[in-house]
Short mmCIF file of C-alpha atoms and ligand atoms in Angstrom, two decimals:
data_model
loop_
_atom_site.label_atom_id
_atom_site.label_comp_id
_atom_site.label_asym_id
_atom_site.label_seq_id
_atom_site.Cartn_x
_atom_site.Cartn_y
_atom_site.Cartn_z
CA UNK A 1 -92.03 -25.77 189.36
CA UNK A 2 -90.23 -24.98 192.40
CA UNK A 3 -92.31 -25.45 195.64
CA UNK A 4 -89.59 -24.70 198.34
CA UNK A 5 -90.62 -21.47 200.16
CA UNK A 6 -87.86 -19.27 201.43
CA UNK A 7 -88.50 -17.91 205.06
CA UNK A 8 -86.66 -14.74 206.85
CA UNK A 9 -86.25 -14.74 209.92
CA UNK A 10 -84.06 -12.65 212.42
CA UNK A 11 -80.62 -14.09 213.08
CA UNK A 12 -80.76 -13.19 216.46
CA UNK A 13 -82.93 -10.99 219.04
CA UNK A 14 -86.42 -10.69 220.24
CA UNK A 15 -88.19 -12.28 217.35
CA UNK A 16 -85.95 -15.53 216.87
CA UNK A 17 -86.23 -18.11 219.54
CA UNK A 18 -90.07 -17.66 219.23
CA UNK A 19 -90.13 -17.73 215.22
CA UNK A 20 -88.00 -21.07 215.36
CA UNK A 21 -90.58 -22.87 218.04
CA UNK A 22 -93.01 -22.00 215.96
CA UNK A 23 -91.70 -23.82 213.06
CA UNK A 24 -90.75 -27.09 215.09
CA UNK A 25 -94.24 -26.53 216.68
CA UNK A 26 -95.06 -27.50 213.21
CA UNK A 27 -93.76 -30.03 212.79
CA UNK A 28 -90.50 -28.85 210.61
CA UNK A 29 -87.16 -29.68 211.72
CA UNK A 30 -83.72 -28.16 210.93
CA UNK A 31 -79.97 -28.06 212.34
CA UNK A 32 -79.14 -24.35 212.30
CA UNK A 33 -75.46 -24.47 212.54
CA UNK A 34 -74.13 -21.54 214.53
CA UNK A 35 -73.44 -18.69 212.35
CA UNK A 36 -75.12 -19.61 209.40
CA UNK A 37 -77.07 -17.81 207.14
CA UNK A 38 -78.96 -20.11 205.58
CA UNK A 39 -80.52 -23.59 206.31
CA UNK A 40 -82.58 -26.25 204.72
CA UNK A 41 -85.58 -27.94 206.34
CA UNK A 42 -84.92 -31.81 206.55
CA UNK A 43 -89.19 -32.97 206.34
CA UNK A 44 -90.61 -29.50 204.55
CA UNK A 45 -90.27 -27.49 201.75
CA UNK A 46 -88.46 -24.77 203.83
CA UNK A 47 -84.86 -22.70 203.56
CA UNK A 48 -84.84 -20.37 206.04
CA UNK A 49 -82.62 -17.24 205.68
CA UNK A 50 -81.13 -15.66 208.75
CA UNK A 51 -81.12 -11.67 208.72
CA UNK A 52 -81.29 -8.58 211.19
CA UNK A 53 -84.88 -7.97 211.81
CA UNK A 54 -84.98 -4.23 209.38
CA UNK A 55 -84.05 -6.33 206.30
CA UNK A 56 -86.69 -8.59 206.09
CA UNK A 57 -89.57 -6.76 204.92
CA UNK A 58 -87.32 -5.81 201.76
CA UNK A 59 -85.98 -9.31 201.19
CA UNK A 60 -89.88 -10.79 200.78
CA UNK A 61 -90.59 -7.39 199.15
CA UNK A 62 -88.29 -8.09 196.48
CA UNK A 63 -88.87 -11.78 196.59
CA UNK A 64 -85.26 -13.18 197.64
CA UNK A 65 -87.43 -14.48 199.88
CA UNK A 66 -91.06 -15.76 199.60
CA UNK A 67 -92.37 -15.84 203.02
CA UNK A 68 -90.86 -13.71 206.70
CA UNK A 69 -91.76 -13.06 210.28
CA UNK A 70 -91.39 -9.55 211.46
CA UNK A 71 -92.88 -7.14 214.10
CA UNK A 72 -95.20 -4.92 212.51
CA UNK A 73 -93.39 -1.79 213.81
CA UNK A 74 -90.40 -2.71 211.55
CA UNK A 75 -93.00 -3.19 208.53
CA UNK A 76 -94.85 -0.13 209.07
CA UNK A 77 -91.49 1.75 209.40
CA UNK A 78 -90.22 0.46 206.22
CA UNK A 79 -93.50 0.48 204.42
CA UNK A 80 -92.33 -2.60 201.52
CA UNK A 81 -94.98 -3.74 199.82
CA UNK A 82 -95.37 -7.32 201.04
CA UNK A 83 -99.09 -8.87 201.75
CA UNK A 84 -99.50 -9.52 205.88
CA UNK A 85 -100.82 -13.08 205.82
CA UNK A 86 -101.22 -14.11 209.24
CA UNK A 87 -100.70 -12.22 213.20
CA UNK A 88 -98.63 -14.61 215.00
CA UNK A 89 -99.43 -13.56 218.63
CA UNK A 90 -95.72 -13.39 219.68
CA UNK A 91 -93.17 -10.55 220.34
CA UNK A 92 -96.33 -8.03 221.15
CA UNK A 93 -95.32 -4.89 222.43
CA UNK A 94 -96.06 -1.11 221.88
CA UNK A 95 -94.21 1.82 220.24
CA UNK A 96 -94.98 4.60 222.86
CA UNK A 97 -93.96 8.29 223.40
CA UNK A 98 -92.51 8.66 226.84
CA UNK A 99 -91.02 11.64 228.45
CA UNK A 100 -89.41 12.97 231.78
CA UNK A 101 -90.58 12.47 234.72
CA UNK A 102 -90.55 16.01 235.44
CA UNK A 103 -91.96 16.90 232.11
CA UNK A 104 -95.57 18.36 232.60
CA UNK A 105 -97.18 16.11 230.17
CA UNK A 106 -101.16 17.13 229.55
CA UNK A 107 -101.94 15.96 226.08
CA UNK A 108 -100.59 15.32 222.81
CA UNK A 109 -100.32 19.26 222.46
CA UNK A 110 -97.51 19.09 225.11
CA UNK A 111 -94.83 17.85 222.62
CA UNK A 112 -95.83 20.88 219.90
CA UNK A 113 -92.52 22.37 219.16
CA UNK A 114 -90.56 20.26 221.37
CA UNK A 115 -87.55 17.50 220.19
CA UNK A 116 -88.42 13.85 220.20
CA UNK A 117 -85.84 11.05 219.70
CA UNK A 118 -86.78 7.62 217.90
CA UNK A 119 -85.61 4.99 215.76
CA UNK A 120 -88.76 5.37 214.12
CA UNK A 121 -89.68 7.91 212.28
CA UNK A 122 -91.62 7.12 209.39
CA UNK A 123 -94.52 5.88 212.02
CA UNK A 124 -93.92 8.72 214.62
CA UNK A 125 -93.99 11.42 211.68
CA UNK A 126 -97.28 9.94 210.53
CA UNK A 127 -99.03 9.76 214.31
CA UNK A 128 -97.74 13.31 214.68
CA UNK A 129 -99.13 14.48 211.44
CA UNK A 130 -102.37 12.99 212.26
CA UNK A 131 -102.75 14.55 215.67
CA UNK A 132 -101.39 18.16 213.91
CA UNK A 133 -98.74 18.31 215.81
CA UNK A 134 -95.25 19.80 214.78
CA UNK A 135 -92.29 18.28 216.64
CA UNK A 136 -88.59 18.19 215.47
CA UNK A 137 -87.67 14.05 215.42
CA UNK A 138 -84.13 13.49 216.15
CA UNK A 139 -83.56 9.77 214.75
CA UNK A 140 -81.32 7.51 216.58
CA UNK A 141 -80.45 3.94 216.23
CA UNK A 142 -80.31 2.71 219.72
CA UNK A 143 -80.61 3.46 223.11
CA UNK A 144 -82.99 6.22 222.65
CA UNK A 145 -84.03 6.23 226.42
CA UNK A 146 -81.30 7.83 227.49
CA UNK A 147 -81.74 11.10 225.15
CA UNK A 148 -83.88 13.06 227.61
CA UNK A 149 -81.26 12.88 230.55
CA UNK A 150 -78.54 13.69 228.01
CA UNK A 151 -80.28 16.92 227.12
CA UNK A 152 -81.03 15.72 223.35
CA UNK A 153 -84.85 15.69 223.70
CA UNK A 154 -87.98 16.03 225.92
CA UNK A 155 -89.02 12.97 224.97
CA UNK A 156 -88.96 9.86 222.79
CA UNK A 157 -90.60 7.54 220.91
CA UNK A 158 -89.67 3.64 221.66
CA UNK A 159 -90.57 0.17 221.92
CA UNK A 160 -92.27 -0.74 225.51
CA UNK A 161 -93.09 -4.07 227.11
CA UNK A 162 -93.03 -3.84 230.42
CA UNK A 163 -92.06 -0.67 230.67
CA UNK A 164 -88.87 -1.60 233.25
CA UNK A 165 -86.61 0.09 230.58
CA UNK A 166 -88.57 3.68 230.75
CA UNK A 167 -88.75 3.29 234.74
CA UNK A 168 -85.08 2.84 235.34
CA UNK A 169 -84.47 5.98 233.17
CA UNK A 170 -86.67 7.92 235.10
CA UNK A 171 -89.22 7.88 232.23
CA UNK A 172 -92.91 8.03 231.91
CA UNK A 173 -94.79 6.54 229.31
CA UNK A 174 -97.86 8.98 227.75
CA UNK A 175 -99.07 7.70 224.84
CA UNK A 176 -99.17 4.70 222.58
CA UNK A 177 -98.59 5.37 219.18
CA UNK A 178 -98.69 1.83 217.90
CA UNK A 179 -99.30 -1.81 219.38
CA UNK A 180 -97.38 -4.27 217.47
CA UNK A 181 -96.92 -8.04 217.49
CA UNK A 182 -94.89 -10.28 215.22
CA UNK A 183 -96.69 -11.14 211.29
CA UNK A 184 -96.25 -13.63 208.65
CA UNK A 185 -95.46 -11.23 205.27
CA UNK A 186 -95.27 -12.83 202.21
CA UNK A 187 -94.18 -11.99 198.58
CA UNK A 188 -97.70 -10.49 196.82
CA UNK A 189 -97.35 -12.79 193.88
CA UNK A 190 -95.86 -16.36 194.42
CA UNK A 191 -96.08 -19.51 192.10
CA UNK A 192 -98.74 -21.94 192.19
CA UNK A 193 -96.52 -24.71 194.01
CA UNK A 194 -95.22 -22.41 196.45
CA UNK A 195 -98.45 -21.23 197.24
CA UNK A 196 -99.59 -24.72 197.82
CA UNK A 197 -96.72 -25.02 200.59
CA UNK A 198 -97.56 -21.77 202.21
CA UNK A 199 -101.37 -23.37 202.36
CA UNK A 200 -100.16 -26.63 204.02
CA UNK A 201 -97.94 -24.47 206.75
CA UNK A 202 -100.72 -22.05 207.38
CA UNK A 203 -102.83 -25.17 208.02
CA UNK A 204 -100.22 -26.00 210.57
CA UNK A 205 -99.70 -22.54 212.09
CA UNK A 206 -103.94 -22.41 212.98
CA UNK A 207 -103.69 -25.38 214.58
CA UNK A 208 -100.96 -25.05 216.49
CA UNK A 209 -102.56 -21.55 217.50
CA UNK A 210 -105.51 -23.12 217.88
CA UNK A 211 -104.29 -25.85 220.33
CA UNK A 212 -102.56 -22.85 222.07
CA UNK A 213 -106.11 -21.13 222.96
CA UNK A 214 -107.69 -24.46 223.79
CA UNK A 215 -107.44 -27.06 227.03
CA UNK A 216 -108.68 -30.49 227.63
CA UNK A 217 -110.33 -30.80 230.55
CA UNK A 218 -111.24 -33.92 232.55
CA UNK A 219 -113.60 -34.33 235.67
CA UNK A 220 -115.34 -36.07 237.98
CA UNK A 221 -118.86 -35.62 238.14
CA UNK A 222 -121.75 -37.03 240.15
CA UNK A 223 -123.82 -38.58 237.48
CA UNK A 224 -127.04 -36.61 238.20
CA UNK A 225 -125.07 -33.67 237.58
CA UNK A 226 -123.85 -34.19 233.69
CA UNK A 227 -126.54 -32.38 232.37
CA UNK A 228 -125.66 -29.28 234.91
CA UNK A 229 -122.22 -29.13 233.76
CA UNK A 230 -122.01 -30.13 230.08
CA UNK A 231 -124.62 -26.95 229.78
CA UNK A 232 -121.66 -24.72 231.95
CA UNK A 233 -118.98 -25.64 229.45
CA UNK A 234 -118.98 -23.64 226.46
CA UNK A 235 -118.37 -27.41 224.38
CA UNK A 236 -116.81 -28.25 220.94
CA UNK A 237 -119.27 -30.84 220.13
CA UNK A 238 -120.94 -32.84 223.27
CA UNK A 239 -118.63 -33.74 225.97
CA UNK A 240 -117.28 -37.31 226.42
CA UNK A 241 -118.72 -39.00 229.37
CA UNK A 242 -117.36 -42.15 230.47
CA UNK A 243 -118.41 -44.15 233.54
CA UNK A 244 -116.10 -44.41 236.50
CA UNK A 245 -115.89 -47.78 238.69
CA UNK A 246 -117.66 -45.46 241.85
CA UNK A 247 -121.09 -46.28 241.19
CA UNK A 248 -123.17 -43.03 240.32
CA UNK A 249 -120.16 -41.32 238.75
CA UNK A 250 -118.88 -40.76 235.80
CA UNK A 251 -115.82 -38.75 233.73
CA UNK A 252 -116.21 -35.96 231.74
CA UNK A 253 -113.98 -34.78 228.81
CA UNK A 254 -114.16 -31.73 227.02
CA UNK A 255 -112.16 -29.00 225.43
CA UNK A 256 -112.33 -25.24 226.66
CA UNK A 257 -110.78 -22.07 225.84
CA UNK A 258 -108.37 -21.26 228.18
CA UNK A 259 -110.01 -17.91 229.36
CA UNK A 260 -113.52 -19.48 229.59
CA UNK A 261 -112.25 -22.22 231.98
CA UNK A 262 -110.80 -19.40 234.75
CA UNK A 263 -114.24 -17.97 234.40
CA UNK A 264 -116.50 -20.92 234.89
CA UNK A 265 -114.47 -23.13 237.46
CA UNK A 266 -116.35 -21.53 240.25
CA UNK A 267 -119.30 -22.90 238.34
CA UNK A 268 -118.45 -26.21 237.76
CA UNK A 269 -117.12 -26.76 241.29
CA UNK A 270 -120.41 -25.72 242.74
CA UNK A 271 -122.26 -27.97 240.30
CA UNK A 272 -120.07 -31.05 242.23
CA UNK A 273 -117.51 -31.27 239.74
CA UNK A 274 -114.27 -32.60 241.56
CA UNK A 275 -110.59 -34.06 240.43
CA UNK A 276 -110.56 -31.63 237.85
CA UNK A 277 -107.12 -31.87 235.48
CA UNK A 278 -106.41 -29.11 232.60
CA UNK A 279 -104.48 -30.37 229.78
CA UNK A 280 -102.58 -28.06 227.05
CA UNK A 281 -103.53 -29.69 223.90
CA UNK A 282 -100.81 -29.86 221.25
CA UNK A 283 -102.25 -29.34 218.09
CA UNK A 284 -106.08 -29.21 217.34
CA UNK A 285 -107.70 -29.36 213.83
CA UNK A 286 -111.30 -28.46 213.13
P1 ATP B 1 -81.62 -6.76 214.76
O1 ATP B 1 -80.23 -6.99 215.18
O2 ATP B 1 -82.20 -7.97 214.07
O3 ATP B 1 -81.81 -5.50 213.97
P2 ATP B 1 -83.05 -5.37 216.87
O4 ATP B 1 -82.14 -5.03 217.98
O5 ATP B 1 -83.49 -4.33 215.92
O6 ATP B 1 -82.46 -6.65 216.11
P3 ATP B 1 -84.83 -6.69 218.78
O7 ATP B 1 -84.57 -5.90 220.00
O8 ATP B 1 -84.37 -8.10 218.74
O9 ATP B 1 -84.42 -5.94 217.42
O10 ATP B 1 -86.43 -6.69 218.57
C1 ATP B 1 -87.01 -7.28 217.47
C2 ATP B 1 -88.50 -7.03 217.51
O11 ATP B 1 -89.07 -7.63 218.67
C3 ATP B 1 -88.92 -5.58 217.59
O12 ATP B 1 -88.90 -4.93 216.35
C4 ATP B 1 -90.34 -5.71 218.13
O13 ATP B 1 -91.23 -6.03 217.09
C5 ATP B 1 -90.24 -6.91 219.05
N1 ATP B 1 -90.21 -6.56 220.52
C6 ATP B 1 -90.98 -7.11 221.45
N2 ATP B 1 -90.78 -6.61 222.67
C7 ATP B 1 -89.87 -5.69 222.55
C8 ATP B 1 -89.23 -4.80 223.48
N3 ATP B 1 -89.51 -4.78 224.77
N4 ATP B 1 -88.28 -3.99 222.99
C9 ATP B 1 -87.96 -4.02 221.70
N5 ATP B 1 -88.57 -4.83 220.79
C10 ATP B 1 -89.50 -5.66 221.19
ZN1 ZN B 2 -83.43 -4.28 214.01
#
């Protein structure tokens, strides 16, 4: 039975260069010639297929391809039936409304009656529905941002990261109708073997995610102080303690989350800690 599992990607934009490090974060490795549409892994049971980001949740929906990354605004907007198997932590951003500057903006129940602009509608129809509010969507493709000044709508509904693009078009952003970050979909019903090589790359996905969250941290610590600080770090196991050639010192190896270490450094210097190194960790299995 055939184990190879086809992935969609996108071809090119947003969601590509970070899909594809993924992969060789993995492990997997490819030569995607330059304009190709399709490509073999050389050490996995992996084709990848390249397509524009709005085709992909239809491709695994109707099982051309197995397996696809896509934003979740794209797969909420085209609402295929595919099963979301994992949040991949990349391409996050927000679908907000936004409107003029000028545009007195009190609550939701400032846009009844008024035009909105989106590429989006499906969601934006929904969020309206839900907050019972009746607005006339005017669906464009691209460069919605520029509808208010053009005197097509009061406002629109659009994709935000930092919010530079709204800024520059003298916009303001006023609500956020959906928070979206890039997802593994898959195919709801696949065949034992491919489902075995899904299993082995969603073993190497966590732990490349995992190694992601997670630093290894060394320091120096006055020996009378190990206790002190192995009970500050929030620890796998035990940390490693090794001794160092100073006499009464020793090294100390652990593994912390990123976030906890900013918040107990303070800590740990105070408890005599010193020479302390942060390592990123490349992958990390548990
Ligand atoms: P395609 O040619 O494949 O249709 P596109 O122009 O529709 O590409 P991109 O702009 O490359 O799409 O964005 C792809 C996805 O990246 C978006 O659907 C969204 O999930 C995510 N994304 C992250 N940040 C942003 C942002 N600031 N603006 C737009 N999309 C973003
Ligand atoms: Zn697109």
């Amino acid at each position: 039975m055939e184990n190879t599992l086809r992935l969609a990607i996108q071809k090119s934009g947003r969601l590509s260069e970070d899909s594809l490090k993924l992969i060789k974060e993995c492990g997997i490795s490819f030569s995607q010639g330059i304009g190709k549409l399709k490509c073999e892994a050389f050490n996995f049971p992996l084709e990848f297929l390249f397509l524009r980001d709005d085709d992909i949740p239809q491709y695994v929906s109707s099982g051309i391809a197995d397996i696809g990354i896509v934003g979740e605004n794209v797969l909420l907007e085209t609402g295929e039936e595919v099963k979301v198997i994992q949040q991949l932590g990349f391409s996050k951003c927000r679908l907000s409304l936004a409107v003029a500057n000028d545009f007195k903006f009190e609550d939701i129940r400032s846009l009844e009656g008024k035009n909105i602009a989106t590429s989006y509608p499906v969601i934006l129809q929904k969020y309206l529905d839900e907050k019972k509010i009746k607005a006339a969507i005017h669906v464009i493709s691209g460069s919605v941002e520029i509808a208010p000044s053009i005197g097509l709508a009061e406002a629109i509904c659009d994709l935000v990261s930092s919010g530079s693009t709204l800024l520059s078009n003298g916009l303001r952003e006023v609500e956020v109708v959906l928070k979206s970050e890039a997802v593994l979909i898959g195919h709801p019903q696949m065949n034992d073997n491919k489902q075995k090589t899904l299993s082995e790359l969603l073993f190497r996905i966590a732990a490349v995610q995992k190694a992601k969250d997670n630093k290894y941290i060394l320091m120096n610590v006055p020996n009378d102080a190990i206790d002190t600080i192995s009970k500050i770090l929030p620890v796998m196991k035990s940390p490693t303690i090794m001794p160092l050639t100073i006499k009464g010192w020793s090294s100390l190896h652990s593994v912390v989350k990123e976030d906890d270490f900013w918040r107990i450094i303070s800590e740990l210097k105070q408890a005599g800690a010193e020479g302390i190194l942060v390592i990123p960790i490349e992958k990390m299995i548990s």
